[in-house]
mmCIF file of C-alpha atoms and ligand atoms in Angstrom:
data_model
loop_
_atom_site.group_PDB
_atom_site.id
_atom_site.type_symbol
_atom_site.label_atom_id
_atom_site.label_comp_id
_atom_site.label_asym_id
_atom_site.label_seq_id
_atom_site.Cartn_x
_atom_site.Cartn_y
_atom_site.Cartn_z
ATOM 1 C CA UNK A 138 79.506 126.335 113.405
ATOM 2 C CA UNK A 139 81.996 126.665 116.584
ATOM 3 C CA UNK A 140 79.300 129.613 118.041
ATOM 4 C CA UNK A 141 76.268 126.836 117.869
ATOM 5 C CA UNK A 142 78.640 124.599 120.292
ATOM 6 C CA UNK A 143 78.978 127.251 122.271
ATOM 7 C CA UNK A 144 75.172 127.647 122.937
ATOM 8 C CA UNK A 145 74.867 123.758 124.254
ATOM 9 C CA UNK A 146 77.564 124.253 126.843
ATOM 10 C CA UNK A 147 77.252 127.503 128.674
ATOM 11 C CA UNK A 148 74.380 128.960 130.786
ATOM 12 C CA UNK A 149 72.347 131.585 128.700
ATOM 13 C CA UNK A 150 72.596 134.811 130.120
ATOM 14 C CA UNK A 151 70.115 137.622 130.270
ATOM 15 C CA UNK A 152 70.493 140.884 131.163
ATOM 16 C CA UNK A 153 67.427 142.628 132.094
ATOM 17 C CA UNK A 154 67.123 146.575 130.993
ATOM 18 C CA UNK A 155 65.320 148.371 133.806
ATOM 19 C CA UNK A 156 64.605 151.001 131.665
ATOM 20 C CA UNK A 157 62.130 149.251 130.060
ATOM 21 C CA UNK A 158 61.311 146.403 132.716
ATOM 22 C CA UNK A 159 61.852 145.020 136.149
ATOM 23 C CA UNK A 160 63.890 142.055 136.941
ATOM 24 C CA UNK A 161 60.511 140.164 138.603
ATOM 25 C CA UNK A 162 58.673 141.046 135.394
ATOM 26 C CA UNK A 163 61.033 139.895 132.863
ATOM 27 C CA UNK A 164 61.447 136.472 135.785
ATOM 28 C CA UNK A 165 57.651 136.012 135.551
ATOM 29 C CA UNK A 166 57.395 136.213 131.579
ATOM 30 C CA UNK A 167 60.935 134.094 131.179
ATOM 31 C CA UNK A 168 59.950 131.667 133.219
ATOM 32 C CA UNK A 169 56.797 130.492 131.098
ATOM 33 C CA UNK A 170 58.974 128.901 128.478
ATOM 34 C CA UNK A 171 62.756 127.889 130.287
ATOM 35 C CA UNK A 172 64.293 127.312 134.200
ATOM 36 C CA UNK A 173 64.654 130.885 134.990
ATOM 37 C CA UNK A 174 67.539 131.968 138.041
ATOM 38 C CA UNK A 175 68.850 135.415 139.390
ATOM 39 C CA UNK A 176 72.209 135.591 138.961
ATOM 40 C CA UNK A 177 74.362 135.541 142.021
ATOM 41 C CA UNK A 178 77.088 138.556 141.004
ATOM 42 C CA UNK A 179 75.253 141.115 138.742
ATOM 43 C CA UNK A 180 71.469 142.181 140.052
ATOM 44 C CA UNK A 181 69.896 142.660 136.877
ATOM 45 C CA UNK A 182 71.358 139.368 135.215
ATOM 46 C CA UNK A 183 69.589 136.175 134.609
ATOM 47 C CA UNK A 184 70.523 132.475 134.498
ATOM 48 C CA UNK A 185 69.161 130.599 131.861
ATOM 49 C CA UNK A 186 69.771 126.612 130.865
ATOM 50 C CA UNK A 187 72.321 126.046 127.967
ATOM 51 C CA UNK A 188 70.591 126.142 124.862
ATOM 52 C CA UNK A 189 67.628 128.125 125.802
ATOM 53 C CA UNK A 190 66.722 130.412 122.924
ATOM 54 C CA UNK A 191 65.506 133.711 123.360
ATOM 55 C CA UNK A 192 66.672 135.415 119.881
ATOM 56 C CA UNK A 193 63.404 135.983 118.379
ATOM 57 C CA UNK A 194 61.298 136.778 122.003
ATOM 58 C CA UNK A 195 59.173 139.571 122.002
ATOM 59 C CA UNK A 196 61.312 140.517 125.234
ATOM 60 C CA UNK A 197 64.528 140.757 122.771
ATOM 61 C CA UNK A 198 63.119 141.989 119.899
ATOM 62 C CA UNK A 199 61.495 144.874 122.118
ATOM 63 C CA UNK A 200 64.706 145.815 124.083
ATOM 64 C CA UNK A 201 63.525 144.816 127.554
ATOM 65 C CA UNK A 202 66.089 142.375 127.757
ATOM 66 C CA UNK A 203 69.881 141.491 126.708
ATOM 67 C CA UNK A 204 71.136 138.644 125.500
ATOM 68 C CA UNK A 205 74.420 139.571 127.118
ATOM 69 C CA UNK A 206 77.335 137.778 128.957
ATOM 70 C CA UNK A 207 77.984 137.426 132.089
ATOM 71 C CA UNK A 208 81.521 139.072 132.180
ATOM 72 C CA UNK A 209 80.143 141.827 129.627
ATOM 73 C CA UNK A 210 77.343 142.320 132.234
ATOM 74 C CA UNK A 211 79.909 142.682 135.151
ATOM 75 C CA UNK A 212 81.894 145.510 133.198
ATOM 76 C CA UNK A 213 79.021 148.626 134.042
ATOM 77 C CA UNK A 214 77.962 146.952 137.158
ATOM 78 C CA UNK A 215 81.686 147.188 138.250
ATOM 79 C CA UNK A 216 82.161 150.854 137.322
ATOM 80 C CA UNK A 217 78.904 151.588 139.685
ATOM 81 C CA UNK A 218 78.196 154.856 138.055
ATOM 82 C CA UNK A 219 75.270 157.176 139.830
ATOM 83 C CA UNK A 220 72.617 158.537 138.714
ATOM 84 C CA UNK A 221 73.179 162.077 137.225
ATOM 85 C CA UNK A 222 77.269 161.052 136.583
ATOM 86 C CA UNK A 223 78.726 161.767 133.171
ATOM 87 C CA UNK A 224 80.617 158.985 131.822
ATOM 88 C CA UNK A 225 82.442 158.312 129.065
ATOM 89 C CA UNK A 226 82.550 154.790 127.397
ATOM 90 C CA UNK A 227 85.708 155.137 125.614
ATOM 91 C CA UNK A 228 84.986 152.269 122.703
ATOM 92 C CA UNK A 229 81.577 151.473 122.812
ATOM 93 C CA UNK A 230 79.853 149.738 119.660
ATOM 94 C CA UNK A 231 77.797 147.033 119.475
ATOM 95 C CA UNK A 232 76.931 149.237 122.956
ATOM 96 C CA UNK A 233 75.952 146.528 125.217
ATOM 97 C CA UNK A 234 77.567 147.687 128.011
ATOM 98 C CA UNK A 235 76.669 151.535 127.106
ATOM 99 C CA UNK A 236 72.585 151.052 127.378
ATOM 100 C CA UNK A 237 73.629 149.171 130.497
ATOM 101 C CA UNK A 238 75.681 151.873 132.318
ATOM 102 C CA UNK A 239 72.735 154.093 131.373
ATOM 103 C CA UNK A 240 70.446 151.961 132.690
ATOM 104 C CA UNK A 241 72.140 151.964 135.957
ATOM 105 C CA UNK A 242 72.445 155.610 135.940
ATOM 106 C CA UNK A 243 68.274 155.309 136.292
ATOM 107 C CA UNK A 244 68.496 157.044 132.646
ATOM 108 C CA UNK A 245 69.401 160.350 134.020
ATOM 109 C CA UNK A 246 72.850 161.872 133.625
ATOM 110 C CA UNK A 247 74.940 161.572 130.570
ATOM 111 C CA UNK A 248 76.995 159.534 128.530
ATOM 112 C CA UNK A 249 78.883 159.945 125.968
ATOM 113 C CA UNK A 250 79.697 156.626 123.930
ATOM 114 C CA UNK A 251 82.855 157.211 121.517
ATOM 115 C CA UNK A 252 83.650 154.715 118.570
ATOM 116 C CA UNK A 253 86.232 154.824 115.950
ATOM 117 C CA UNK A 254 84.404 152.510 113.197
ATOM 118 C CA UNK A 255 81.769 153.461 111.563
ATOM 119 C CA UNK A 256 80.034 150.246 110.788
ATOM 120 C CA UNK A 257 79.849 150.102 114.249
ATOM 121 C CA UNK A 258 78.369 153.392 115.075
ATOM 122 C CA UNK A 259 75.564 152.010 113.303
ATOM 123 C CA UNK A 260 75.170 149.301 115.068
ATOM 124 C CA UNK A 261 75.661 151.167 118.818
ATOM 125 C CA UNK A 262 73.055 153.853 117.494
ATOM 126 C CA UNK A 263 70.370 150.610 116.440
ATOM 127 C CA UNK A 264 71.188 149.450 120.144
ATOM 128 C CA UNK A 265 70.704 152.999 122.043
ATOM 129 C CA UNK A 266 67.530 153.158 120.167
ATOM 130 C CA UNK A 267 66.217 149.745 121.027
ATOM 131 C CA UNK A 268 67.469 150.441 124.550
ATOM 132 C CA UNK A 269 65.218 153.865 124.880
ATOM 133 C CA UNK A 270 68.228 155.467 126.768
ATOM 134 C CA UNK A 271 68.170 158.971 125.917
ATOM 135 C CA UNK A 272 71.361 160.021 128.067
ATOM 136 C CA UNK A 273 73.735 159.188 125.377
ATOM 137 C CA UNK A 274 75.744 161.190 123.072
ATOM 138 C CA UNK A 275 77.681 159.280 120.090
ATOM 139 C CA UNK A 276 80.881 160.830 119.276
ATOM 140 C CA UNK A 277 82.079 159.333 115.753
ATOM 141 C CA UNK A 278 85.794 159.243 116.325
ATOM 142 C CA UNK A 279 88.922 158.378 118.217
ATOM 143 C CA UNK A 280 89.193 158.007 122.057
ATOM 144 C CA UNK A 281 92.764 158.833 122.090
ATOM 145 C CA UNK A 282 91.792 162.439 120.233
ATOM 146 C CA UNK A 283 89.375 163.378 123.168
ATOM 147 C CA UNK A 284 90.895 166.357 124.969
ATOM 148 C CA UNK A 285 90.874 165.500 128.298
ATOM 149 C CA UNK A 286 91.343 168.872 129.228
ATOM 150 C CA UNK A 287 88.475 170.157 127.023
ATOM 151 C CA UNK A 288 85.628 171.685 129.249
ATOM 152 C CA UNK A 289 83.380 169.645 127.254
ATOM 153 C CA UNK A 290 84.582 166.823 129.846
ATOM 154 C CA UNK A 291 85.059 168.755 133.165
ATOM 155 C CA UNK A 292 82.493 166.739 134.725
ATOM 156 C CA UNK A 293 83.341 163.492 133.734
ATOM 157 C CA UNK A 294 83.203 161.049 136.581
ATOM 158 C CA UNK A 295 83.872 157.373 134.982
ATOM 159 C CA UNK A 296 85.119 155.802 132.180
ATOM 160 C CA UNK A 297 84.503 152.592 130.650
ATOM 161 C CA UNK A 298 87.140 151.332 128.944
ATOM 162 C CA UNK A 299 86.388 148.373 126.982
ATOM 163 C CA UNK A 300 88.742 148.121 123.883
ATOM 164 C CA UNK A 301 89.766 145.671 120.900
ATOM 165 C CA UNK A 302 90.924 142.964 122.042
ATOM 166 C CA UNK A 303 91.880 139.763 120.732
ATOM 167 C CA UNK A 304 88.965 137.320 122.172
ATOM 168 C CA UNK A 305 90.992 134.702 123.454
ATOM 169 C CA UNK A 306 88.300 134.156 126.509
ATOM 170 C CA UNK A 307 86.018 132.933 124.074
ATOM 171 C CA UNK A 308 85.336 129.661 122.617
ATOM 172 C CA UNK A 309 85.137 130.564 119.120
ATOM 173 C CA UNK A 310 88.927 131.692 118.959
ATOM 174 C CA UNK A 311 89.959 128.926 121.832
ATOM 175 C CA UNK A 312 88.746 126.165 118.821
ATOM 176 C CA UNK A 313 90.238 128.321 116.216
ATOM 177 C CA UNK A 314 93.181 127.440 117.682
ATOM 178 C CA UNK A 315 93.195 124.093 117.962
ATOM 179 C CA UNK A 316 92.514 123.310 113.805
ATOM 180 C CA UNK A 317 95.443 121.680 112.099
ATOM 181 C CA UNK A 318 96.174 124.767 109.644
ATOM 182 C CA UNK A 319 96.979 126.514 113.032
ATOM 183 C CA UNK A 320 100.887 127.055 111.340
ATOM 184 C CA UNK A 321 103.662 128.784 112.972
ATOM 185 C CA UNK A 322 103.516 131.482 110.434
ATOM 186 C CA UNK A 323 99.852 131.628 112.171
ATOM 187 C CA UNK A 324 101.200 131.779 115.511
ATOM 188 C CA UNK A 325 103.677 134.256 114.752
ATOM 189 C CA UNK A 326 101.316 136.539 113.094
ATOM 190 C CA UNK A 327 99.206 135.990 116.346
ATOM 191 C CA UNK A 328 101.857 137.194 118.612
ATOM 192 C CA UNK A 329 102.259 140.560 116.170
ATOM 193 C CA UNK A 330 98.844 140.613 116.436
ATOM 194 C CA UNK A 331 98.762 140.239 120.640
ATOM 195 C CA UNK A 332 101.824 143.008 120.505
ATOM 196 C CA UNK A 333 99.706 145.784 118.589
ATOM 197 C CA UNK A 334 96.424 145.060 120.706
ATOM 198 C CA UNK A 335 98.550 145.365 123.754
ATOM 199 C CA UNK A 336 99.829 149.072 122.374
ATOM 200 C CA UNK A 337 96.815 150.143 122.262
ATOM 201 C CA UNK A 338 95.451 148.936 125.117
ATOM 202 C CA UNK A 339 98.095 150.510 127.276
ATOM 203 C CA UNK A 340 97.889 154.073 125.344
ATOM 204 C CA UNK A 341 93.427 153.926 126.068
ATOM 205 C CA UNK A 342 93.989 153.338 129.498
ATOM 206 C CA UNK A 343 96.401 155.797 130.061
ATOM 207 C CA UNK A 344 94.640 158.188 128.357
ATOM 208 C CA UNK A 345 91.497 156.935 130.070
ATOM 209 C CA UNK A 346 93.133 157.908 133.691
ATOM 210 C CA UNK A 347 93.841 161.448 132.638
ATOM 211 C CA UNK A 348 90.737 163.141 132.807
ATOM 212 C CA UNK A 349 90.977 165.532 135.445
ATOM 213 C CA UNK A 350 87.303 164.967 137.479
ATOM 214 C CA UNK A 351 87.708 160.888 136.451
ATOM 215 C CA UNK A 352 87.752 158.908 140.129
ATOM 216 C CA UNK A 353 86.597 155.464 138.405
ATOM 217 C CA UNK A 354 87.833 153.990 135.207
ATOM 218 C CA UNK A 355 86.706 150.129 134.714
ATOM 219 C CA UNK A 356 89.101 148.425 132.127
ATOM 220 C CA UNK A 357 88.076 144.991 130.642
ATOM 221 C CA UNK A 358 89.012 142.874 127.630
ATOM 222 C CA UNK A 359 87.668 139.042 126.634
ATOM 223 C CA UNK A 360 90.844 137.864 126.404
ATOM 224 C CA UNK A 361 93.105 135.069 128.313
ATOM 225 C CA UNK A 362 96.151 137.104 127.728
ATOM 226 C CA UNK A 363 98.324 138.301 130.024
ATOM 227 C CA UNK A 364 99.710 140.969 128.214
ATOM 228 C CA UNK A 365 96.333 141.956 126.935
ATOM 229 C CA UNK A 366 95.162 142.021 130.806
ATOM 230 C CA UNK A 367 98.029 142.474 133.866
ATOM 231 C CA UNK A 368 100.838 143.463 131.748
ATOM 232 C CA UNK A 369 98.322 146.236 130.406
ATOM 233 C CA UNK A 370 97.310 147.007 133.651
ATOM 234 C CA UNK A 371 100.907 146.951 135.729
ATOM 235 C CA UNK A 372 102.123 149.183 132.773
ATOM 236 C CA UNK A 373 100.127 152.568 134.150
ATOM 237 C CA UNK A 374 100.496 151.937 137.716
ATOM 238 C CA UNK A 375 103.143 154.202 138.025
ATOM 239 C CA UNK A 376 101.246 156.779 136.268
ATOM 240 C CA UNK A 377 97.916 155.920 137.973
ATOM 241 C CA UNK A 378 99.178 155.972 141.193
ATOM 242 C CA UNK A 379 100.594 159.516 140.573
ATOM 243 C CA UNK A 380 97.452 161.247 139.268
ATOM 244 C CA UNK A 381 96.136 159.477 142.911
ATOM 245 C CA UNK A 382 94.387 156.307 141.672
ATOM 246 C CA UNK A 383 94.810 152.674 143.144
ATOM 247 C CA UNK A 384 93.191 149.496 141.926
ATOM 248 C CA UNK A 385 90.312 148.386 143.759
ATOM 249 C CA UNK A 386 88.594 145.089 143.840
ATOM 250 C CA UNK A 387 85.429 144.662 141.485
ATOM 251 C CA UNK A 388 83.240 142.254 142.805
ATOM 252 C CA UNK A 389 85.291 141.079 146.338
ATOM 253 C CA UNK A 390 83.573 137.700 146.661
ATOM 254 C CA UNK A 391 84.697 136.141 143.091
ATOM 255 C CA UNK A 392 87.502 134.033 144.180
ATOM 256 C CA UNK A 393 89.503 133.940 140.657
ATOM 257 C CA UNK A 394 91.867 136.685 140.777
ATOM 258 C CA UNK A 395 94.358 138.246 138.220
ATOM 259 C CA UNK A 396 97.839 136.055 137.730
ATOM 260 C CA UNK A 397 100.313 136.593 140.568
ATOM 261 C CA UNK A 398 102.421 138.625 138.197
ATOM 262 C CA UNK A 399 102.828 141.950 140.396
ATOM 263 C CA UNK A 400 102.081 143.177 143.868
ATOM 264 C CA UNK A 401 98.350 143.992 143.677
ATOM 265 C CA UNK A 402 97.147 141.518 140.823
ATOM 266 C CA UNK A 403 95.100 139.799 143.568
ATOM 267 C CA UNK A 404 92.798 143.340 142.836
ATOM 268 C CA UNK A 405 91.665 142.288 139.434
ATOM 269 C CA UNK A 406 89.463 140.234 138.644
ATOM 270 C CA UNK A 407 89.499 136.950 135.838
ATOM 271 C CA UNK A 408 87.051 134.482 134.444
ATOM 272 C CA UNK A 409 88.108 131.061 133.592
ATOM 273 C CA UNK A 410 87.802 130.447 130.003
ATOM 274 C CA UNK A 411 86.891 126.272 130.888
ATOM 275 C CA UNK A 412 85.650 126.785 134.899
ATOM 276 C CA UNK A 413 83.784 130.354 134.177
ATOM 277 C CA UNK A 414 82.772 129.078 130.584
ATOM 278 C CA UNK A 415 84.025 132.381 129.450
ATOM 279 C CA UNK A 416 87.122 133.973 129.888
ATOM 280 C CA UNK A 417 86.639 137.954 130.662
ATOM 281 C CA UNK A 418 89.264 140.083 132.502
ATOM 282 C CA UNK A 419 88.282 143.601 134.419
ATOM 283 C CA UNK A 420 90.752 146.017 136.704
ATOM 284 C CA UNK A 421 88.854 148.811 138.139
ATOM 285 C CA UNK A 422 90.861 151.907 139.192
ATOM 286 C CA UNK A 423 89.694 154.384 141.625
ATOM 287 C CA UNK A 424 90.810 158.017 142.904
ATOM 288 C CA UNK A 425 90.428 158.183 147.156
ATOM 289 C CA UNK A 426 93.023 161.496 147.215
ATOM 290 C CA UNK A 427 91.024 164.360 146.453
ATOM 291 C CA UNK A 428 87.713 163.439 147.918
ATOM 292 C CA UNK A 429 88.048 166.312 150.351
ATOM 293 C CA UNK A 430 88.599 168.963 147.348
ATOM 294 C CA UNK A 431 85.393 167.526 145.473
ATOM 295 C CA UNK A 432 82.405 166.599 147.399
ATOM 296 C CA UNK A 433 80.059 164.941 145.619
HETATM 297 N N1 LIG B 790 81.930 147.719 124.788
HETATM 298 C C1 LIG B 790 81.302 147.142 123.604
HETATM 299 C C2 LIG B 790 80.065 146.372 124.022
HETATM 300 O O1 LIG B 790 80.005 145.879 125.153
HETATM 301 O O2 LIG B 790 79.114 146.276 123.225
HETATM 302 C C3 LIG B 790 82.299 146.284 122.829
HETATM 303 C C4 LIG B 790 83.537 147.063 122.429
HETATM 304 S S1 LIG B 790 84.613 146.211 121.316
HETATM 305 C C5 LIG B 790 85.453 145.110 122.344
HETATM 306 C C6 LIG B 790 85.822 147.455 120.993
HETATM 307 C C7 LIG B 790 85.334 148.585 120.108
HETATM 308 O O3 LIG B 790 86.312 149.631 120.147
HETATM 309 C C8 LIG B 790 85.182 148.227 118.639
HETATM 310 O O4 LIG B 790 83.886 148.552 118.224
HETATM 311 C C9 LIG B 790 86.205 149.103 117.926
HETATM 312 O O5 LIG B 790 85.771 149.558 116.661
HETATM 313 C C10 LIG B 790 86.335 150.259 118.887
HETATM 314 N N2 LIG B 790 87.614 151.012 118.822
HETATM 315 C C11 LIG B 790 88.834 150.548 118.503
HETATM 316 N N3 LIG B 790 89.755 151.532 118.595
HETATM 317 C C12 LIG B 790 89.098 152.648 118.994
HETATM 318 C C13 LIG B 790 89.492 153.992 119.255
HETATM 319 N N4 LIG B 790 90.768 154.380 119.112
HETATM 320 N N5 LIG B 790 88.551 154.879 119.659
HETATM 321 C C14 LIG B 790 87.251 154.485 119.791
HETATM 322 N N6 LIG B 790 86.818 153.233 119.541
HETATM 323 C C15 LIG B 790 87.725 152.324 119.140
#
């Protein structure tokens, strides 16, 4: 099983859920049983040694901790949405990254998490529960069928935009890739595959920008792609830049940057599948015109 591997070779990650728990707490219990390190980018995230297993701990099975990601955990932490903000996370289930937005929104506020499958919304509702969060609202249905001119989302502030993507970044689908009945009718059905993801992609954003009250929109995929990623993200610039948004940088002190592919890629942000041990892709937009119109 290529997801076992996986486990032996990369850090274990832990993201704490201050709802529940404190990051000292959840360091002090942790540390009983495995090497236990604050992570260096996200606050609430912990370092763990490779292999370390945490899937049955009462801290899991209780919701006071994550087992998620480092680049998943950068994704809410980028958006830095306030207490008391409504948000929209455009494609949210399993809902990792909604509990976490709420949880750095202190609880308070509102969010409403929108997912097409329905599977899914099971699965985001059995993860909001186990959460606590009670600032989310599921909305069963398409993202690109949200009104953005619907009072209903006046007062959105952010969006999360985390969509389908094809999981190149992780190891699973790197390996994949590297078995013998990898054909060319394989990697031609990939590139279809690549092509429709990108569509997508580039329609969510856009549609992600045009809220009217929107001044951050985070926009991240787990994929190596470039045209999942910059091409995506160089497609709205025009459009961005004339509703008033430019890219900003998410986390300024990671040194690996988006490929040199357009004036401004040195604003996103990229994990190496091989250096990073994941590979995780995030573009944050923000709106600095009207700030004068709308004090907070
Ligand atoms: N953000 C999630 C997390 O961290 O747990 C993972 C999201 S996953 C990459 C993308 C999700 O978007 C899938 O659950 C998929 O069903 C959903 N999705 C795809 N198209 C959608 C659409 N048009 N509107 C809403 N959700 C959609």
């Amino acid at each position: 099983d290529l997801s076992q591997l996986n486990g032996h070779i990369k850090p274990r990650y832990v993201r704490v859920n201050t709802l529940k728990m404190d990051v000292d707490s959840a360091v002090k219990e942790l540390e009983k049983l495995y090497k236990v390190q604050k992570d260096e980018t996200v606050p609430d995230l912990l370092v763990m040694p490779p292999g370390s297993d945490l899937h049955a701990h009462p801290l899991v099975m209780n919701g006071r901790i994550f087992l998620q990601g480092k680049g998943s955990s950068m994704v809410a932490a980028a958006l830095q949405p306030q207490a008391g903000w409504e948000v929209i996370d455009a494609c949210s289930a399993p809902g990792n990254k909604t509990v976490h937005l709420s949880a750095l929104m202190k609880g308070q506020g509102k969010i409403i998490a929108c997912e097409l499958n329905e599977e899914r919304v099971k699965r985001l509702e059995q993860t909001i529960k186990l959460s606590g969060a009670t600032n989310i609202e599921v909305f069963h249905g398409d993202f690109l069928s949200l009104n953005p001119e619907d009072p209903s989302f006046a007062k959105v502030r952010a969006i999360l935009l985390d969509p389908s993507c094809s999981g190149s970044g992780t190891i699973t689908d790197r390996l994949d890739h590297l078995l013998p009945s990898h054909s060319a009718d394989n990697k031609n059905y990939d590139s279809i595959r690549l092509h429709k993801l990108a569509v997508f992609q580039k329609k969510a954003l856009a549609h992600a920008l045009s809220f009217p009250q929107v001044e951050r929109v985070v926009y991240s995929t787990c994929s190596i792609h470039q045209i999942e990623n910059e091409d995506v993200v160089s497609s709205v610039l025009p459009l961005a830049s004339s509703l008033g948004f430019e890219l900003a940088t998410p986390f300024p002190n990671w040194q690996r940057r988006g490929l040199p592919v357009f004036a401004g890629s040195e604003h996103l942000l990229r994990m190496d599948p091989v250096e990073d041990k994941e590979g995780f892709f995030i573009a944050l937009f923000t709106k600095t015109t009207n700030k004068l119109d709308n004090p907070k």
